[in-house]
Amino acid sequence: MEHQTNALTWIATSTWGATFRKSRLVYTAVVQPALAYGTPIWFSPEGKEATKPSLIRPLEVIQNRCLWTIAGAYKATPIPLLESETSTLPVRDYFSKLQAQYQLWKQNTPVAGLITSACERIQRQLQGSRGRTWRHPTTPGVQKLAWYRKLLQTNPQSQTTTPQSQIDKAIHNQWASNWARQRNKVPPDKRVAAHIWDAALKDPHLHENLYKAESSLATQLRTEKIGLNAFLA
């Protein structure tokens, strides 16, 4: 991961270098794919086989370091604010999205039916000569498929939606719910501009045509984690 993160840190700092949008593009195109390599195989969103936080934490540290560079923010900036300001999914939510996309792809491939029939044939052979039905343990693959189906149920499909849009909306709602839970822990009189989660209030062109230093200052003002605080006090 060192080479991927260096691709970002070498071209941008908090005061000079690539703009906010270009820095974020480098992260999503170079760093994030390396961060999520093989995710559908080893990552389990929930259940007995759910991936432990201790395995996710080192990857979160890498993403946080990159987001500090993209936003030009101080390390004291709360991570949920950093993620929302850069429109970047938390690592676990992003991995969940990739897992859901993999389950969707697997269902649509002809090989899926072949694998299912082969597994059923093997289970029948293992029942024994007397025809007793053995209780087979739930495999991680079955757990992931059950999670995927439950995820789609949280956002029912309509005539105008596709399974991919269902996944996108369900993961976004999951992120928004967790983000709001974190925000509610902050007293109302302590909340800052970055605590506002409203597409109508958030300017999508906030960082457009801004130099890196200007973009960093905008983020620091919105999060109120800025070096001027001590001076202004």
XYZ file of C-alpha atoms in Angstrom:
233
model
C 0.000 0.000 0.000
C 2.965 2.333 0.436
C 3.357 2.932 -3.305
C -0.364 3.680 -3.722
C -0.539 6.141 -0.836
C 2.661 7.820 -1.997
C 0.960 8.464 -5.338
C -1.359 10.755 -3.403
C 0.908 12.286 -0.773
C 3.595 13.182 -3.325
C 1.248 15.316 -5.417
C -0.711 17.110 -2.701
C -0.375 18.582 0.776
C -2.645 20.855 2.775
C -1.366 24.032 1.093
C -0.137 23.128 -2.398
C -0.396 20.540 -5.145
C -3.336 18.830 -6.809
C -6.770 20.281 -6.159
C -9.399 18.665 -3.939
C -11.185 16.985 -6.864
C -8.000 15.696 -8.497
C -6.650 14.402 -5.185
C -9.903 12.566 -4.530
C -9.776 11.112 -8.047
C -6.286 9.733 -7.397
C -7.519 8.143 -4.178
C -10.570 6.468 -5.757
C -8.613 5.317 -8.826
C -5.317 4.217 -7.254
C -5.493 3.779 -3.472
C -9.041 2.547 -2.880
C -8.870 -0.413 -5.312
C -5.658 -1.618 -3.647
C -7.247 -1.134 -0.224
C -10.209 -3.317 -1.207
C -8.304 -6.038 -3.083
C -10.062 -9.401 -2.726
C -12.780 -7.930 -0.505
C -15.650 -10.198 -1.729
C -13.626 -13.259 -0.688
C -12.407 -12.382 2.801
C -14.877 -9.749 4.003
C -18.133 -10.739 5.740
C -20.500 -7.907 6.742
C -22.304 -9.749 9.556
C -23.017 -13.102 11.179
C -20.724 -15.495 12.994
C -18.118 -15.073 10.276
C -18.271 -11.242 10.348
C -14.887 -9.670 9.770
C -13.369 -8.520 13.045
C -12.769 -4.773 13.589
C -9.112 -5.531 14.295
C -8.701 -6.585 10.646
C -10.463 -3.488 9.330
C -8.712 -0.967 11.570
C -5.332 -0.890 9.723
C -7.187 -0.201 6.459
C -9.201 2.559 8.127
C -5.956 4.177 9.260
C -4.713 4.232 5.657
C -7.950 5.755 4.372
C -8.026 8.374 7.126
C -4.473 9.423 6.297
C -5.442 9.828 2.642
C -8.583 11.807 3.488
C -6.537 14.211 5.602
C -4.399 14.852 2.531
C -7.387 15.231 0.178
C -9.277 17.638 2.431
C -6.240 19.419 3.824
C -7.728 18.862 7.280
C -6.116 18.689 10.688
C -5.755 15.285 12.351
C -8.087 16.525 15.092
C -10.944 16.534 12.570
C -13.527 13.860 13.500
C -13.397 11.011 10.995
C -17.181 10.997 10.287
C -16.948 14.669 9.267
C -13.876 13.959 7.163
C -15.731 11.176 5.330
C -18.818 13.290 4.676
C -16.809 16.318 3.547
C -14.964 14.185 1.000
C -18.057 12.093 0.103
C -16.133 8.920 0.905
C -17.810 5.842 2.351
C -16.380 4.449 5.593
C -14.198 1.412 4.930
C -16.685 -1.144 6.291
C -19.572 0.375 4.309
C -17.461 0.464 1.152
C -16.493 -3.184 1.597
C -20.154 -4.055 2.193
C -21.022 -2.357 -1.080
C -18.383 -4.377 -2.937
C -19.648 -7.572 -1.308
C -23.215 -6.789 -2.425
C -22.033 -6.050 -5.964
C -20.174 -9.367 -6.013
C -23.274 -11.248 -4.869
C -25.272 -9.546 -7.628
C -22.670 -10.489 -10.235
C -22.490 -14.069 -8.973
C -26.243 -14.497 -9.250
C -26.221 -13.317 -12.854
C -23.417 -15.606 -14.029
C -24.201 -19.060 -15.509
C -21.631 -20.644 -13.211
C -23.784 -19.831 -10.150
C -26.411 -22.424 -11.077
C -23.745 -25.051 -11.748
C -22.134 -24.482 -8.351
C -25.475 -24.615 -6.545
C -26.492 -27.894 -8.188
C -23.085 -29.425 -7.448
C -23.338 -28.464 -3.760
C -26.832 -29.932 -3.511
C -25.646 -33.177 -5.106
C -22.772 -33.472 -2.639
C -25.132 -32.844 0.300
C -27.450 -35.602 -0.882
C -24.511 -37.986 -1.129
C -23.494 -37.152 2.441
C -26.898 -38.018 3.866
C -25.898 -41.641 4.288
C -27.193 -44.961 3.059
C -30.207 -44.887 5.422
C -31.371 -41.585 4.035
C -30.866 -39.663 7.260
C -30.726 -35.893 6.791
C -27.585 -34.422 8.277
C -27.554 -30.904 9.594
C -24.955 -29.055 7.568
C -23.321 -25.935 9.059
C -24.036 -22.647 7.350
C -21.074 -21.686 5.183
C -19.714 -18.128 4.904
C -20.932 -18.021 1.292
C -24.499 -18.803 2.357
C -24.312 -16.174 5.106
C -23.134 -13.549 2.642
C -25.966 -14.387 0.241
C -28.535 -14.154 3.071
C -27.093 -10.769 4.080
C -27.304 -9.552 0.485
C -30.958 -10.528 0.179
C -31.770 -8.836 3.480
C -29.959 -5.708 2.307
C -32.150 -5.499 -0.815
C -35.269 -5.909 1.305
C -34.451 -2.660 3.089
C -34.892 -0.878 -0.238
C -37.554 -2.720 -2.300
C -37.138 -2.673 -6.060
C -39.607 -0.739 -8.190
C -40.134 -0.610 -11.931
C -37.639 2.220 -12.270
C -34.874 0.840 -10.044
C -32.197 -1.723 -10.778
C -30.435 -4.063 -8.329
C -27.335 -1.857 -8.566
C -29.308 1.258 -7.626
C -30.861 -0.724 -4.757
C -27.390 -1.542 -3.476
C -26.210 2.061 -3.795
C -29.223 3.427 -1.934
C -29.181 0.766 0.779
C -25.475 1.313 1.535
C -25.893 5.097 1.469
C -28.828 4.867 3.890
C -26.741 2.639 6.144
C -23.930 5.187 6.111
C -26.319 8.101 6.698
C -27.923 6.306 9.648
C -24.575 5.596 11.320
C -23.404 9.149 10.581
C -26.541 10.676 12.128
C -26.043 8.478 15.205
C -22.532 9.883 15.613
C -23.744 13.450 15.067
C -26.475 13.090 17.691
C -23.795 12.391 20.276
C -22.623 15.979 19.787
C -24.642 18.598 21.741
C -26.595 20.906 19.372
C -24.673 23.978 20.560
C -21.377 22.244 19.733
C -22.246 21.258 16.166
C -20.495 22.866 13.217
C -21.436 23.560 9.591
C -20.079 20.169 8.534
C -22.666 18.469 10.775
C -25.409 19.433 8.326
C -26.352 16.405 6.206
C -28.649 17.864 3.587
C -28.052 17.670 -0.156
C -29.994 20.903 -0.599
C -27.667 22.776 1.764
C -24.398 21.213 0.694
C -22.888 23.006 -2.281
C -21.654 20.323 -4.735
C -19.367 22.920 -6.287
C -17.781 23.993 -2.993
C -14.255 23.083 -4.101
C -14.625 23.956 -7.769
C -12.050 26.430 -9.105
C -10.350 26.584 -5.699
C -6.620 26.260 -5.233
C -5.460 23.600 -2.784
C -4.849 26.084 0.025
C -8.294 27.654 -0.461
C -9.983 24.261 -0.525
C -8.186 23.215 2.654
C -9.248 26.414 4.371
C -12.880 25.810 3.362
C -12.808 22.358 4.955
C -11.135 23.656 8.099
C -13.730 26.405 8.457
C -16.621 23.981 8.003
C -15.237 21.537 10.573
C -13.919 24.318 12.853
C -10.675 22.419 13.247
C -8.406 25.212 12.172
C -5.157 26.755 13.306
C -6.798 30.173 13.599
C -8.901 29.051 16.556
C -6.162 29.748 19.095
C -5.326 33.065 17.408
C -8.948 34.256 17.301
C -9.555 33.216 20.906
